[in-house]
Short mmCIF file of C-alpha atoms in Angstrom, two decimals:
data_model
loop_
_atom_site.label_atom_id
_atom_site.label_comp_id
_atom_site.label_asym_id
_atom_site.label_seq_id
_atom_site.Cartn_x
_atom_site.Cartn_y
_atom_site.Cartn_z
CA MET A 1 -19.53 -18.04 140.29
CA ALA A 2 -15.89 -18.78 140.22
CA SER A 3 -14.15 -21.59 138.87
CA ARG A 4 -11.60 -23.43 141.08
CA GLU A 5 -8.58 -22.43 138.88
CA THR A 6 -9.88 -18.67 139.60
CA LEU A 7 -9.91 -19.60 143.23
CA LEU A 8 -6.68 -21.26 143.11
CA LYS A 9 -5.23 -17.80 141.28
CA ILE A 10 -6.90 -15.55 144.11
CA LEU A 11 -5.07 -17.76 146.77
CA ASP A 12 -1.86 -17.65 144.83
CA LEU A 13 -1.76 -14.00 145.15
CA ALA A 14 -3.38 -13.81 149.09
CA ARG A 15 -0.46 -16.32 150.31
CA TRP A 16 1.85 -13.22 149.65
CA ALA A 17 0.46 -11.29 152.58
CA PRO A 18 3.20 -10.59 155.59
CA SER A 19 3.18 -12.44 158.57
CA GLY A 20 5.27 -12.59 161.75
CA ASP A 21 8.87 -14.05 160.75
CA ASN A 22 7.09 -15.40 157.70
CA THR A 23 5.42 -18.13 159.89
CA GLN A 24 1.98 -18.11 157.60
CA PRO A 25 -0.30 -19.07 160.13
CA TRP A 26 -3.18 -20.14 157.81
CA ARG A 27 -4.31 -22.81 155.55
CA PHE A 28 -7.02 -22.94 152.90
CA GLU A 29 -9.91 -24.58 152.49
CA ILE A 30 -12.08 -24.26 149.38
CA VAL A 31 -15.54 -24.87 150.48
CA ALA A 32 -17.51 -24.19 147.09
CA ASP A 33 -17.02 -22.18 144.27
CA ASP A 34 -17.87 -19.06 145.92
CA HIS A 35 -16.86 -19.79 149.66
CA ILE A 36 -13.16 -20.01 150.88
CA ALA A 37 -12.36 -20.72 154.64
CA ILE A 38 -9.33 -19.20 156.00
CA HIS A 39 -8.28 -21.69 158.83
CA GLY A 40 -6.12 -19.49 161.11
CA ASN A 41 -3.77 -20.65 164.10
CA ASP A 42 -1.61 -18.32 166.18
CA THR A 43 2.11 -19.01 167.48
CA ARG A 44 1.72 -17.86 171.06
CA GLU A 45 2.64 -21.18 172.55
CA TRP A 46 6.29 -20.84 171.64
CA CYS A 47 6.68 -17.34 169.96
CA LEU A 48 7.19 -14.49 172.72
CA TYR A 49 6.26 -11.78 170.02
CA ASP A 50 2.82 -13.12 169.61
CA PHE A 51 1.21 -11.41 172.24
CA ASN A 52 -2.09 -13.19 173.17
CA GLY A 53 -1.97 -14.52 169.56
CA HIS A 54 -2.54 -10.80 168.42
CA ALA A 55 0.32 -10.57 166.13
CA SER A 56 -0.99 -13.98 164.50
CA HIS A 57 -4.45 -12.33 164.39
CA MET A 58 -3.39 -9.24 162.47
CA ALA A 59 -1.48 -11.58 159.89
CA HIS A 60 -4.87 -13.10 159.33
CA GLY A 61 -6.12 -9.69 158.52
CA ALA A 62 -3.21 -8.86 156.03
CA LEU A 63 -4.21 -11.96 154.56
CA LEU A 64 -7.94 -11.20 154.14
CA GLU A 65 -7.19 -7.85 152.34
CA THR A 66 -4.59 -9.30 150.35
CA LEU A 67 -7.35 -11.88 149.20
CA ARG A 68 -9.78 -9.25 148.75
CA ILE A 69 -7.45 -7.02 146.55
CA ALA A 70 -6.66 -10.16 144.40
CA ALA A 71 -10.21 -10.76 143.87
CA THR A 72 -10.94 -7.61 142.33
CA GLY A 73 -8.49 -8.57 139.53
CA GLU A 74 -10.88 -11.39 138.52
CA GLY A 75 -14.11 -9.20 138.80
CA LEU A 76 -15.15 -10.76 142.52
CA ALA A 77 -15.98 -8.89 145.46
CA ALA A 78 -14.94 -10.47 148.61
CA SER A 79 -16.41 -10.44 152.02
CA TRP A 80 -15.27 -11.97 155.23
CA GLN A 81 -17.15 -13.23 158.60
CA LEU A 82 -15.01 -14.46 161.86
CA ARG A 83 -16.77 -18.07 161.94
CA PRO A 84 -18.86 -18.09 165.48
CA GLY A 85 -17.75 -20.40 167.95
CA SER A 86 -14.22 -20.79 166.63
CA PRO A 87 -11.64 -20.37 169.32
CA ASP A 88 -8.90 -17.57 169.36
CA LYS A 89 -6.25 -19.91 168.82
CA ALA A 90 -7.67 -21.42 165.96
CA PRO A 91 -10.05 -18.99 164.28
CA VAL A 92 -11.75 -19.48 160.93
CA PHE A 93 -12.67 -16.98 158.39
CA ASP A 94 -15.43 -18.04 156.03
CA VAL A 95 -14.88 -15.57 152.59
CA LYS A 96 -17.61 -15.21 150.36
CA LEU A 97 -16.96 -14.24 146.61
CA ALA A 98 -19.74 -12.56 144.39
CA PRO A 99 -19.47 -11.57 140.99
CA ALA A 100 -19.24 -7.61 140.86
CA PRO A 101 -19.86 -6.67 137.28
CA GLY A 102 -17.94 -3.44 136.81
CA ILE A 103 -15.55 -3.57 139.75
CA ALA A 104 -12.34 -2.07 138.70
CA PRO A 105 -8.96 -4.04 139.79
CA ASP A 106 -7.70 -2.29 143.23
CA PRO A 107 -4.85 0.09 142.76
CA LEU A 108 -3.03 -1.73 145.03
CA LEU A 109 -3.15 -5.22 143.27
CA PRO A 110 0.05 -4.96 141.34
CA PHE A 111 2.06 -4.59 144.45
CA ILE A 112 0.83 -7.41 146.31
CA GLU A 113 4.06 -9.61 145.45
CA SER A 114 6.83 -6.97 145.05
CA ARG A 115 5.81 -5.73 148.41
CA THR A 116 8.84 -7.25 150.64
CA VAL A 117 10.71 -5.94 154.14
CA GLN A 118 13.91 -3.95 153.74
CA ARG A 119 15.81 -4.42 156.81
CA ARG A 120 19.09 -2.58 155.60
CA PRO A 121 19.78 1.33 155.37
CA MET A 122 17.38 3.45 153.07
CA ARG A 123 17.90 7.02 151.56
CA THR A 124 17.28 9.75 153.90
CA THR A 125 15.33 11.66 151.19
CA PRO A 126 12.19 13.12 152.71
CA LEU A 127 8.60 11.90 151.93
CA THR A 128 7.03 13.98 149.08
CA THR A 129 3.62 15.46 150.18
CA ALA A 130 2.10 13.06 147.92
CA GLN A 131 3.81 10.15 149.74
CA ARG A 132 2.90 11.58 153.26
CA SER A 133 -0.68 11.77 152.22
CA ALA A 134 -1.05 8.64 150.56
CA LEU A 135 0.28 6.73 154.04
CA ALA A 136 -1.64 8.84 156.14
CA ALA A 137 -5.04 7.92 154.42
CA ALA A 138 -3.90 4.20 153.87
CA PRO A 139 -5.21 2.69 157.18
CA GLY A 140 -8.58 4.22 156.76
CA ALA A 141 -11.59 4.95 159.16
CA GLY A 142 -10.59 4.23 162.94
CA TYR A 143 -7.03 4.96 162.28
CA SER A 144 -4.54 8.05 162.41
CA VAL A 145 -1.16 8.04 161.44
CA GLN A 146 1.79 9.69 163.03
CA PHE A 147 5.24 10.72 161.67
CA PHE A 148 8.81 10.75 162.91
CA GLU A 149 10.58 12.58 160.01
CA SER A 150 13.18 14.91 161.20
CA GLY A 151 16.68 14.15 162.11
CA ALA A 152 15.81 14.27 165.62
CA GLU A 153 12.79 12.43 165.80
CA ARG A 154 14.84 9.78 163.87
CA ARG A 155 17.48 10.04 166.60
CA GLN A 156 15.02 9.77 169.31
CA VAL A 157 13.37 6.62 167.82
CA ALA A 158 16.85 5.24 167.18
CA GLY A 159 17.85 5.47 170.66
CA LEU A 160 14.35 3.71 171.49
CA LEU A 161 15.01 0.72 169.28
CA TRP A 162 18.64 0.46 170.36
CA ARG A 163 17.33 0.00 173.89
CA ASN A 164 14.76 -1.89 172.53
CA ALA A 165 16.91 -4.41 170.85
CA TYR A 166 19.17 -5.07 174.37
CA LEU A 167 16.09 -6.45 175.54
CA ARG A 168 14.99 -8.41 172.88
CA LEU A 169 18.89 -9.93 172.48
CA THR A 170 19.38 -10.53 176.41
CA CYS A 171 15.76 -11.98 177.14
CA PRO A 172 16.02 -15.80 177.69
CA GLU A 173 12.40 -16.37 176.29
CA ALA A 174 13.17 -14.59 172.89
CA TYR A 175 16.22 -17.13 172.29
CA PRO A 176 14.01 -20.19 170.71
CA VAL A 177 12.37 -17.51 168.50
CA HIS A 178 15.55 -16.02 167.30
CA LYS A 179 17.42 -19.36 166.88
CA GLU A 180 14.28 -20.61 164.95
CA ILE A 181 13.31 -18.19 162.74
CA ILE A 182 16.43 -17.24 160.53
CA GLU A 183 17.53 -19.75 157.65
CA TRP A 184 21.19 -19.60 157.52
CA ARG A 185 23.22 -19.27 154.15
CA THR A 186 20.66 -18.61 152.30
CA ARG A 187 19.27 -15.80 149.94
CA PHE A 188 15.60 -16.79 149.63
CA SER A 189 13.28 -18.74 152.50
CA LYS A 190 9.84 -20.16 152.03
CA ASP A 191 8.86 -20.34 155.71
CA ARG A 192 11.61 -18.57 157.68
CA ILE A 193 13.88 -15.14 157.06
CA PRO A 194 17.08 -16.03 154.99
CA GLU A 195 20.10 -14.85 156.22
CA GLN A 196 21.11 -12.43 153.64
CA ALA A 197 17.81 -10.48 154.30
CA VAL A 198 18.43 -10.22 158.07
CA GLY A 199 20.71 -7.19 157.24
CA VAL A 200 23.68 -7.56 158.94
CA ASP A 201 27.35 -8.17 157.12
CA GLY A 202 28.63 -11.82 156.25
CA ALA A 203 31.28 -11.70 159.31
CA THR A 204 28.63 -10.54 161.56
CA ALA A 205 26.23 -13.13 160.28
CA ARG A 206 28.86 -16.00 160.62
CA LEU A 207 29.35 -14.88 164.18
CA MET A 208 25.59 -14.68 164.92
CA GLU A 209 24.97 -18.49 163.35
CA TRP A 210 27.82 -19.91 165.83
CA VAL A 211 26.69 -17.89 168.97
CA MET A 212 22.99 -18.77 168.49
CA ALA A 213 23.66 -21.94 168.63
CA SER A 214 23.21 -22.37 172.18
CA TRP A 215 21.80 -19.76 174.84
CA GLY A 216 25.07 -20.38 176.92
CA ARG A 217 27.27 -18.66 174.21
CA VAL A 218 24.63 -15.96 173.62
CA GLN A 219 24.53 -15.28 177.66
CA PHE A 220 28.76 -15.56 177.66
CA PHE A 221 29.25 -12.96 174.32
CA ASN A 222 26.42 -10.65 175.98
CA LYS A 223 28.23 -10.49 179.22
CA TYR A 224 31.63 -10.41 178.38
CA LEU A 225 32.16 -9.78 174.80
CA GLY A 226 29.54 -6.81 174.32
CA GLY A 227 27.75 -9.45 172.07
CA THR A 228 24.60 -7.11 171.72
CA ILE A 229 26.53 -4.36 170.07
CA ALA A 230 27.29 -5.26 166.51
CA PRO A 231 23.47 -6.74 165.59
CA ARG A 232 22.04 -3.59 167.45
CA VAL A 233 24.13 -1.24 165.36
CA GLN A 234 23.54 -2.80 162.24
CA LEU A 235 19.82 -3.86 162.80
CA ASP A 236 18.37 -1.40 165.11
CA TYR A 237 20.32 2.23 165.37
CA ILE A 238 22.00 2.86 161.90
CA PRO A 239 18.30 1.63 159.86
CA ALA A 240 16.38 3.79 162.26
CA ILE A 241 18.51 6.78 161.20
CA ALA A 242 18.66 5.78 157.76
CA CYS A 243 15.60 6.34 156.45
CA ALA A 244 12.87 8.67 155.25
CA ALA A 245 10.45 8.46 158.40
CA HIS A 246 9.06 6.15 160.90
CA VAL A 247 5.43 6.02 160.63
CA LEU A 248 3.16 4.76 163.75
CA VAL A 249 -0.49 3.84 163.03
CA LYS A 250 -2.75 4.52 165.91
CA ALA A 251 -6.30 3.00 166.44
CA ASP A 252 -9.08 5.48 167.61
CA VAL A 253 -10.17 2.51 170.07
CA PRO A 254 -7.71 0.38 171.64
CA ALA A 255 -7.99 -3.34 170.11
CA GLN A 256 -9.96 -5.95 171.86
CA GLY A 257 -10.60 -9.33 170.66
CA VAL A 258 -9.72 -11.44 167.51
CA GLU A 259 -11.65 -9.13 165.07
CA ALA A 260 -10.60 -5.87 166.21
CA HIS A 261 -6.80 -7.10 165.82
CA VAL A 262 -7.72 -8.47 162.40
CA ARG A 263 -8.84 -4.87 160.97
CA GLY A 264 -5.60 -3.80 162.42
CA GLY A 265 -3.79 -6.59 160.01
CA ILE A 266 -5.85 -5.09 157.43
CA ALA A 267 -4.90 -1.54 158.02
CA LEU A 268 -1.09 -2.74 158.36
CA GLN A 269 -1.33 -4.23 155.00
CA ARG A 270 -2.76 -1.43 153.45
CA VAL A 271 -0.04 1.05 154.62
CA TRP A 272 2.45 -1.58 153.52
CA LEU A 273 0.97 -1.75 149.83
CA THR A 274 0.33 1.75 149.68
CA ALA A 275 4.14 2.76 150.75
CA ALA A 276 5.23 0.12 147.73
CA SER A 277 2.73 1.91 145.68
CA VAL A 278 4.26 5.35 145.87
CA GLY A 279 7.81 3.73 145.41
CA LEU A 280 8.77 3.46 149.11
CA HIS A 281 10.25 0.45 150.97
CA LEU A 282 9.38 -0.54 154.60
CA GLN A 283 10.58 -2.57 157.45
CA PRO A 284 8.22 -3.29 160.21
CA GLU A 285 9.41 -2.29 163.81
CA MET A 286 7.03 -3.93 165.95
CA THR A 287 8.65 -5.13 169.22
CA PRO A 288 8.53 -1.79 171.07
CA LEU A 289 4.71 -2.09 170.63
CA ILE A 290 4.44 -5.74 171.80
CA PHE A 291 6.70 -5.08 174.90
CA ARG A 292 4.63 -2.28 175.45
CA TRP A 293 1.31 -4.56 175.28
CA TYR A 294 2.63 -6.70 177.77
CA ALA A 295 3.66 -3.90 179.99
CA ARG A 296 0.33 -1.95 179.98
CA ALA A 297 -1.50 -5.09 180.41
CA GLY A 298 0.64 -6.06 183.41
CA LEU A 299 1.65 -9.45 181.77
CA SER A 300 5.14 -11.07 182.69
CA PHE A 301 6.86 -12.69 179.77
CA SER A 302 10.39 -13.19 181.39
CA ALA A 303 11.84 -14.95 184.43
CA LEU A 304 14.07 -12.11 184.66
CA PRO A 305 12.83 -8.91 186.54
CA GLU A 306 15.24 -6.43 184.72
CA ILE A 307 13.68 -7.52 181.34
CA GLN A 308 10.27 -6.81 182.83
CA GLN A 309 11.22 -3.52 184.16
CA GLY A 310 13.04 -2.48 180.80
CA ALA A 311 9.54 -3.08 179.20
CA ALA A 312 8.17 -0.85 181.43
CA ALA A 313 10.83 1.69 180.90
CA LEU A 314 10.52 1.26 177.13
CA ALA A 315 6.72 1.98 177.11
CA ASP A 316 6.85 5.11 179.19
CA GLU A 317 9.87 6.21 176.28
CA PHE A 318 7.87 5.27 173.72
CA GLU A 319 4.92 7.48 174.90
CA ARG A 320 7.12 10.15 175.66
CA ILE A 321 8.60 10.30 172.49
CA GLY A 322 4.99 9.93 170.73
CA GLY A 323 3.36 12.35 173.13
CA PHE A 324 0.29 9.85 174.02
CA GLY A 325 -0.65 8.03 177.11
CA HIS A 326 -0.98 4.54 178.47
CA ASP A 327 -4.36 4.03 177.13
CA GLN A 328 -3.57 4.95 173.36
CA GLY A 329 -4.18 1.75 171.10
CA LEU A 330 -0.92 1.28 168.66
CA THR A 331 -1.55 -0.67 165.85
CA PHE A 332 1.59 -0.75 163.57
CA PHE A 333 5.02 1.05 163.60
CA CYS A 334 7.48 0.85 160.69
CA ARG A 335 10.57 2.79 158.82
CA VAL A 336 10.13 3.76 155.26
CA GLY A 337 12.24 5.05 152.83
CA VAL A 338 13.64 4.81 148.93
CA SER A 339 16.07 2.27 148.30
CA ASP A 340 17.01 -0.18 145.52
CA PRO A 341 14.76 -3.54 146.03
CA PRO A 342 16.26 -6.25 148.44
CA LYS A 343 18.19 -8.88 146.90
CA SER A 344 17.46 -11.53 149.37
CA ARG A 345 13.71 -11.69 150.78
CA SER A 346 11.34 -14.30 152.64
CA LEU A 347 9.40 -16.39 149.93
CA ARG A 348 6.17 -18.45 150.94
CA LYS A 349 4.61 -21.97 150.73
CA SER A 350 2.82 -22.99 147.38
CA VAL A 351 -0.87 -22.63 147.45
CA GLU A 352 -0.86 -26.74 147.31
CA GLU A 353 0.97 -26.67 150.69
CA LEU A 354 -1.31 -24.02 152.35
CA ILE A 355 -4.50 -26.29 151.16
CA LEU A 356 -5.82 -28.51 153.74
CA PRO A 357 -5.62 -32.04 152.61
CA GLY A 358 -8.79 -33.07 151.00
CA ARG A 359 -10.07 -29.79 150.68
#
């Protein structure tokens, strides 16, 4: 059995799991000295990118895997189960912890806190054989990994991301999300993305802050002043070229339901922590996957027909570049490379803030 102090120590590490735009869609309940309940939620009601809550479900998976890894440092084995009857919008995961004599700390344990997002250009130094092999093995059974490494492949991905960013920045339904998630004029943020981690220069940041104060300003700049160009160059095109490789995690079976997406989140976190363990930084590139989820499901996400048409065209382009079909399950897309550590990053809410009152 574990003491409350030990459980809090495990949760203090687990809370560093990644989540979309640092939303941290979870709260903790210490039920007993061998039982933690994770109360999940999703952001689908206000976040365009949380398609059917799946991005949040993947974040729940990343949290559960991080908790499992953290528990090994305390000599404990952690296992989880989705609580029967809990709704998709608010899934509850029951985590049981048991003493495991002789269990070794997971090799990924030291990288839980240092893992972060690098949105700025990285070096184009090619992946080593060891790095590539580690990343390929990281997601585990049920997944395969595809690399886009050559200059030509990275330029193809850069073109995809350039066009994807245009949709993202001109979609009125995405505007409230973009307005909400950035904490301006900061280096660190415990519940959003700090400005200095966004990846643009100071002048562009000041212009973005002013323009994004209203959708009317965004529309004017986009229509008359090429308002999407500077952010797309700095946030999408240049970083897509300036990296070692883009990494695509593909599911052997397309994910259906909460548990399948949770397992996708486990794979995501293992790739990210493994990248950190072999000296690489990483930036997720999830919006092409998310727009493809909408397009292939035949679901509308914008009142503008051109946005819907653009998403379908991007899905076709992604499949052409990757050489796979409509039915291929895609789990995680990112770029990796060697770089200096980011000087700015998202932090997390404290354990005290994340524990449910009275729990």
